[in-house]
DNA sequence: CCGCATCCAAAGGGATACTG
DNA sequence: CAGTATCCCTTTGGATGCGG
């Protein structure tokens, strides 16, 4: 089954499917799911950030990973990169409309997990004590 | 700032924060975000699955990775593992109530991305043609 | 200030073979 | 059927140093 953008046929209803191996939606989901991408999107959901400010907001991210992550997100059309040629140089990152939608969904997920910490902690303790 | 479950103080309002380095909610978000965990949760959102059926549903996953992923999700209290001792043996996987909630959020995200494939594809083409 | 390049250690993840 | 164990290659990701 699983129709996707990679499907060859001259189909009339071409629906993407995250379960399909080569589907762009699956690849995008993977891009978004990465540790640093999630946090970068959540941070940018709060408003625009300059590179180093974003780096401080996302605790523990290295320059390299933040840079790579932002490039991927920019390429997917989720993040804009605005270069202000000045001294010192400034680069402002923000979400596109699509990025806003994605960040909104992630926010809901993050809120749910933040509220569920006690439950998760208990589940882990139970699992670990059983072996 | 960033209060979390690892905070020491005798605080009255202990709120988890996914941005905090050692926060359980951040770790859980990472568990959920992994390529295979996302797809496994989405699949289980459709109903219970046995191991090999789930493996077929999640195209491309290896036995090893599916097994590992399910263990992590079980430990976090998102998935239940029901062993039916019979010949041949059967193991049924399903979502917990918390898992259902998480899977629901993921479904919304996946739907959004599936609908946005043309937009993402266009963004990538534009990005790549610029260098 | 922004971020690319290089190096290197550590984790991720696939293929295969084997057990209950 | 449902895994575990092993091997081994690939990717991730941090640290450091340099350039615009």
mmCIF file of N, CA and C in Angstrom, chain A residues 21-101:
data_model
loop_
_atom_site.group_PDB
_atom_site.id
_atom_site.type_symbol
_atom_site.label_atom_id
_atom_site.label_comp_id
_atom_site.label_asym_id
_atom_site.label_seq_id
_atom_site.Cartn_x
_atom_site.Cartn_y
_atom_site.Cartn_z
ATOM 1 N N UNK A 21 9.197 3.685 3.292
ATOM 2 C CA UNK A 21 10.651 3.783 3.363
ATOM 3 C C UNK A 21 11.238 5.087 2.803
ATOM 4 N N UNK A 22 10.926 5.405 1.581
ATOM 5 C CA UNK A 22 11.600 6.536 0.942
ATOM 6 C C UNK A 22 10.810 7.824 0.985
ATOM 7 N N UNK A 23 9.775 7.869 1.792
ATOM 8 C CA UNK A 23 8.879 9.021 1.761
ATOM 9 C C UNK A 23 9.514 10.256 2.409
ATOM 10 N N UNK A 24 9.315 11.392 1.752
ATOM 11 C CA UNK A 24 9.835 12.659 2.264
ATOM 12 C C UNK A 24 9.281 12.958 3.649
ATOM 13 N N UNK A 25 8.031 12.596 3.880
ATOM 14 C CA UNK A 25 7.438 12.888 5.191
ATOM 15 C C UNK A 25 8.140 12.100 6.290
ATOM 16 N N UNK A 26 8.556 10.885 5.957
ATOM 17 C CA UNK A 26 9.298 10.095 6.949
ATOM 18 C C UNK A 26 10.653 10.723 7.232
ATOM 19 N N UNK A 27 11.323 11.169 6.200
ATOM 20 C CA UNK A 27 12.624 11.806 6.372
ATOM 21 C C UNK A 27 12.492 13.096 7.177
ATOM 22 N N UNK A 28 11.452 13.842 6.901
ATOM 23 C CA UNK A 28 11.243 15.099 7.620
ATOM 24 C C UNK A 28 10.949 14.840 9.088
ATOM 25 N N UNK A 29 10.142 13.811 9.333
ATOM 26 C CA UNK A 29 9.836 13.429 10.711
ATOM 27 C C UNK A 29 11.124 13.082 11.455
ATOM 28 N N UNK A 30 12.015 12.428 10.748
ATOM 29 C CA UNK A 30 13.284 12.066 11.360
ATOM 30 C C UNK A 30 14.129 13.318 11.648
ATOM 31 N N UNK A 31 14.146 14.238 10.701
ATOM 32 C CA UNK A 31 14.882 15.494 10.908
ATOM 33 C C UNK A 31 14.366 16.215 12.149
ATOM 34 N N UNK A 32 13.061 16.269 12.263
ATOM 35 C CA UNK A 32 12.424 16.981 13.364
ATOM 36 C C UNK A 32 12.615 16.267 14.694
ATOM 37 N N UNK A 33 12.683 14.952 14.647
ATOM 38 C CA UNK A 33 12.744 14.161 15.860
ATOM 39 C C UNK A 33 14.082 14.176 16.556
ATOM 40 N N UNK A 34 15.118 14.565 15.838
ATOM 41 C CA UNK A 34 16.439 14.509 16.454
ATOM 42 C C UNK A 34 16.487 15.393 17.687
ATOM 43 N N UNK A 35 17.214 14.922 18.660
ATOM 44 C CA UNK A 35 17.387 15.603 19.949
ATOM 45 C C UNK A 35 17.476 17.126 19.819
ATOM 46 N N UNK A 36 18.434 17.596 19.052
ATOM 47 C CA UNK A 36 18.672 19.036 18.989
ATOM 48 C C UNK A 36 17.637 19.773 18.155
ATOM 49 N N UNK A 37 17.132 19.136 17.131
ATOM 50 C CA UNK A 37 16.121 19.783 16.296
ATOM 51 C C UNK A 37 14.854 20.050 17.109
ATOM 52 N N UNK A 38 14.443 19.098 17.910
ATOM 53 C CA UNK A 38 13.259 19.288 18.734
ATOM 54 C C UNK A 38 13.412 20.516 19.619
ATOM 55 N N UNK A 39 14.563 20.592 20.303
ATOM 56 C CA UNK A 39 14.756 21.692 21.242
ATOM 57 C C UNK A 39 14.909 23.026 20.517
ATOM 58 N N UNK A 40 15.572 23.008 19.363
ATOM 59 C CA UNK A 40 15.728 24.248 18.602
ATOM 60 C C UNK A 40 14.364 24.761 18.148
ATOM 61 N N UNK A 41 13.520 23.864 17.674
ATOM 62 C CA UNK A 41 12.192 24.270 17.218
ATOM 63 C C UNK A 41 11.360 24.798 18.390
ATOM 64 N N UNK A 42 11.452 24.114 19.529
ATOM 65 C CA UNK A 42 10.717 24.573 20.708
ATOM 66 C C UNK A 42 11.183 25.963 21.129
ATOM 67 N N UNK A 43 12.496 26.179 21.082
ATOM 68 C CA UNK A 43 13.037 27.477 21.462
ATOM 69 C C UNK A 43 12.560 28.560 20.496
ATOM 70 N N UNK A 44 12.656 28.272 19.210
ATOM 71 C CA UNK A 44 12.253 29.259 18.212
ATOM 72 C C UNK A 44 10.744 29.503 18.251
ATOM 73 N N UNK A 45 10.011 28.576 18.826
ATOM 74 C CA UNK A 45 8.583 28.779 19.018
ATOM 75 C C UNK A 45 8.307 29.911 19.996
ATOM 76 N N UNK A 46 9.309 30.238 20.797
ATOM 77 C CA UNK A 46 9.183 31.335 21.758
ATOM 78 C C UNK A 46 9.480 32.685 21.118
ATOM 79 N N UNK A 47 10.006 32.639 19.896
ATOM 80 C CA UNK A 47 10.404 33.873 19.225
ATOM 81 C C UNK A 47 11.747 33.714 18.550
ATOM 82 N N UNK A 48 12.166 34.741 17.800
ATOM 83 C CA UNK A 48 13.437 34.681 17.080
ATOM 84 C C UNK A 48 14.615 34.653 18.040
ATOM 85 N N UNK A 49 15.690 34.067 17.597
ATOM 86 C CA UNK A 49 16.913 33.987 18.407
ATOM 87 C C UNK A 49 18.131 34.235 17.530
ATOM 88 N N UNK A 50 19.144 34.830 18.084
ATOM 89 C CA UNK A 50 20.438 34.881 17.412
ATOM 90 C C UNK A 50 21.191 33.621 17.791
ATOM 91 N N UNK A 51 22.218 33.324 16.986
ATOM 92 C CA UNK A 51 22.890 32.032 17.136
ATOM 93 C C UNK A 51 23.319 31.724 18.568
ATOM 94 N N UNK A 52 24.053 32.613 19.157
ATOM 95 C CA UNK A 52 24.571 32.305 20.486
ATOM 96 C C UNK A 52 23.509 32.334 21.576
ATOM 97 N N UNK A 53 22.490 33.148 21.358
ATOM 98 C CA UNK A 53 21.387 33.162 22.322
ATOM 99 C C UNK A 53 20.663 31.816 22.277
ATOM 100 N N UNK A 54 20.468 31.321 21.078
ATOM 101 C CA UNK A 54 19.816 30.024 20.902
ATOM 102 C C UNK A 54 20.668 28.925 21.528
ATOM 103 N N UNK A 55 21.963 29.076 21.329
ATOM 104 C CA UNK A 55 22.903 28.105 21.893
ATOM 105 C C UNK A 55 22.805 28.066 23.417
ATOM 106 N N UNK A 56 22.607 29.215 24.003
ATOM 107 C CA UNK A 56 22.465 29.249 25.467
ATOM 108 C C UNK A 56 21.116 28.674 25.892
ATOM 109 N N UNK A 57 20.106 28.931 25.083
ATOM 110 C CA UNK A 57 18.758 28.446 25.434
ATOM 111 C C UNK A 57 18.691 26.924 25.413
ATOM 112 N N UNK A 58 19.362 26.336 24.407
ATOM 113 C CA UNK A 58 19.369 24.884 24.272
ATOM 114 C C UNK A 58 20.580 24.333 25.020
ATOM 115 N N UNK A 59 20.384 24.096 26.278
ATOM 116 C CA UNK A 59 21.480 23.687 27.155
ATOM 117 C C UNK A 59 22.221 22.457 26.647
ATOM 118 N N UNK A 60 23.535 22.607 26.493
ATOM 119 C CA UNK A 60 24.358 21.442 26.192
ATOM 120 C C UNK A 60 24.651 21.227 24.721
ATOM 121 N N UNK A 61 24.055 22.022 23.848
ATOM 122 C CA UNK A 61 24.310 21.823 22.420
ATOM 123 C C UNK A 61 25.659 22.452 22.045
ATOM 124 N N UNK A 62 26.388 21.758 21.172
ATOM 125 C CA UNK A 62 27.663 22.307 20.714
ATOM 126 C C UNK A 62 27.416 23.215 19.514
ATOM 127 N N UNK A 63 28.380 24.066 19.211
ATOM 128 C CA UNK A 63 28.265 24.931 18.028
ATOM 129 C C UNK A 63 27.993 24.110 16.792
ATOM 130 N N UNK A 64 28.782 23.083 16.649
ATOM 131 C CA UNK A 64 28.688 22.270 15.444
ATOM 132 C C UNK A 64 27.295 21.687 15.261
ATOM 133 N N UNK A 65 26.762 21.090 16.307
ATOM 134 C CA UNK A 65 25.465 20.444 16.187
ATOM 135 C C UNK A 65 24.343 21.454 15.972
ATOM 136 N N UNK A 66 24.435 22.598 16.636
ATOM 137 C CA UNK A 66 23.396 23.605 16.446
ATOM 138 C C UNK A 66 23.424 24.112 15.007
ATOM 139 N N UNK A 67 24.623 24.350 14.514
ATOM 140 C CA UNK A 67 24.775 24.828 13.148
ATOM 141 C C UNK A 67 24.209 23.815 12.149
ATOM 142 N N UNK A 68 24.593 22.582 12.302
ATOM 143 C CA UNK A 68 24.107 21.515 11.423
ATOM 144 C C UNK A 68 22.589 21.391 11.482
ATOM 145 N N UNK A 69 22.085 21.404 12.704
ATOM 146 C CA UNK A 69 20.650 21.254 12.914
ATOM 147 C C UNK A 69 19.873 22.372 12.225
ATOM 148 N N UNK A 70 20.364 23.612 12.397
ATOM 149 C CA UNK A 70 19.669 24.754 11.803
ATOM 150 C C UNK A 70 19.701 24.685 10.286
ATOM 151 N N UNK A 71 20.793 24.188 9.739
ATOM 152 C CA UNK A 71 20.872 24.048 8.283
ATOM 153 C C UNK A 71 19.826 23.060 7.774
ATOM 154 N N UNK A 72 19.720 21.953 8.481
ATOM 155 C CA UNK A 72 18.731 20.945 8.077
ATOM 156 C C UNK A 72 17.315 21.521 8.136
ATOM 157 N N UNK A 73 17.035 22.224 9.220
ATOM 158 C CA UNK A 73 15.690 22.787 9.384
ATOM 159 C C UNK A 73 15.416 23.882 8.354
ATOM 160 N N UNK A 74 16.456 24.627 8.026
ATOM 161 C CA UNK A 74 16.286 25.663 7.003
ATOM 162 C C UNK A 74 15.997 24.997 5.653
ATOM 163 N N UNK A 75 16.725 23.946 5.378
ATOM 164 C CA UNK A 75 16.542 23.248 4.120
ATOM 165 C C UNK A 75 15.139 22.662 3.980
ATOM 166 N N UNK A 76 14.591 22.201 5.086
ATOM 167 C CA UNK A 76 13.242 21.635 5.056
ATOM 168 C C UNK A 76 12.159 22.710 5.033
ATOM 169 N N UNK A 77 12.586 23.979 5.103
ATOM 170 C CA UNK A 77 11.604 25.051 5.038
ATOM 171 C C UNK A 77 10.895 25.313 6.353
ATOM 172 N N UNK A 78 11.549 24.976 7.460
ATOM 173 C CA UNK A 78 10.933 25.188 8.771
ATOM 174 C C UNK A 78 11.493 26.412 9.482
ATOM 175 N N UNK A 79 12.695 26.798 9.084
ATOM 176 C CA UNK A 79 13.395 27.877 9.769
ATOM 177 C C UNK A 79 13.960 28.858 8.735
ATOM 178 N N UNK A 80 13.912 30.147 9.073
ATOM 179 C CA UNK A 80 14.550 31.157 8.214
ATOM 180 C C UNK A 80 15.826 31.645 8.885
ATOM 181 N N UNK A 81 16.761 32.036 8.041
ATOM 182 C CA UNK A 81 18.065 32.487 8.519
ATOM 183 C C UNK A 81 18.291 33.866 7.932
ATOM 184 N N UNK A 82 18.347 34.874 8.799
ATOM 185 C CA UNK A 82 18.461 36.247 8.331
ATOM 186 C C UNK A 82 19.811 36.826 8.750
ATOM 187 N N UNK A 83 20.651 37.068 7.751
ATOM 188 C CA UNK A 83 21.992 37.568 8.034
ATOM 189 C C UNK A 83 22.017 39.088 7.997
ATOM 190 N N UNK A 84 22.458 39.698 9.090
ATOM 191 C CA UNK A 84 22.617 41.147 9.159
ATOM 192 C C UNK A 84 24.102 41.464 9.097
ATOM 193 N N UNK A 85 24.538 41.944 7.922
ATOM 194 C CA UNK A 85 25.960 42.255 7.766
ATOM 195 C C UNK A 85 26.283 43.525 8.533
ATOM 196 N N UNK A 86 26.938 43.362 9.623
ATOM 197 C CA UNK A 86 27.311 44.489 10.468
ATOM 198 C C UNK A 86 28.511 44.060 11.291
ATOM 199 N N UNK A 87 28.996 44.985 12.107
ATOM 200 C CA UNK A 87 30.086 44.617 12.988
ATOM 201 C C UNK A 87 29.686 44.919 14.415
ATOM 202 N N UNK A 88 29.562 43.890 15.222
ATOM 203 C CA UNK A 88 29.793 42.485 14.890
ATOM 204 C C UNK A 88 28.629 41.915 14.086
ATOM 205 N N UNK A 89 28.888 40.907 13.263
ATOM 206 C CA UNK A 89 27.841 40.298 12.436
ATOM 207 C C UNK A 89 26.748 39.689 13.296
ATOM 208 N N UNK A 90 25.527 39.711 12.776
ATOM 209 C CA UNK A 90 24.412 39.103 13.479
ATOM 210 C C UNK A 90 23.654 38.185 12.541
ATOM 211 N N UNK A 91 23.171 37.082 13.057
ATOM 212 C CA UNK A 91 22.319 36.193 12.269
ATOM 213 C C UNK A 91 21.104 35.845 13.106
ATOM 214 N N UNK A 92 19.949 36.159 12.556
ATOM 215 C CA UNK A 92 18.701 35.940 13.289
ATOM 216 C C UNK A 92 17.976 34.718 12.728
ATOM 217 N N UNK A 93 17.581 33.816 13.612
ATOM 218 C CA UNK A 93 16.827 32.636 13.207
ATOM 219 C C UNK A 93 15.380 32.764 13.664
ATOM 220 N N UNK A 94 14.465 32.298 12.832
ATOM 221 C CA UNK A 94 13.048 32.333 13.187
ATOM 222 C C UNK A 94 12.320 31.192 12.487
ATOM 223 N N UNK A 95 11.064 30.988 12.846
ATOM 224 C CA UNK A 95 10.283 29.925 12.227
ATOM 225 C C UNK A 95 9.526 30.441 11.004
ATOM 226 N N UNK A 96 9.372 29.585 10.019
ATOM 227 C CA UNK A 96 8.460 29.861 8.912
ATOM 228 C C UNK A 96 7.050 29.520 9.390
ATOM 229 N N UNK A 97 6.030 29.834 8.611
ATOM 230 C CA UNK A 97 4.665 29.434 9.001
ATOM 231 C C UNK A 97 4.559 27.922 9.225
ATOM 232 N N UNK A 98 5.158 27.146 8.350
ATOM 233 C CA UNK A 98 5.143 25.697 8.553
ATOM 234 C C UNK A 98 5.881 25.319 9.834
ATOM 235 N N UNK A 99 7.014 25.981 10.052
ATOM 236 C CA UNK A 99 7.784 25.752 11.264
ATOM 237 C C UNK A 99 6.968 26.050 12.518
ATOM 238 N N UNK A 100 6.162 27.092 12.448
ATOM 239 C CA UNK A 100 5.298 27.445 13.585
ATOM 240 C C UNK A 100 4.330 26.308 13.893
ATOM 241 N N UNK A 101 3.777 25.738 12.855
ATOM 242 C CA UNK A 101 2.823 24.651 13.056
ATOM 243 C C UNK A 101 3.501 23.440 13.695
#
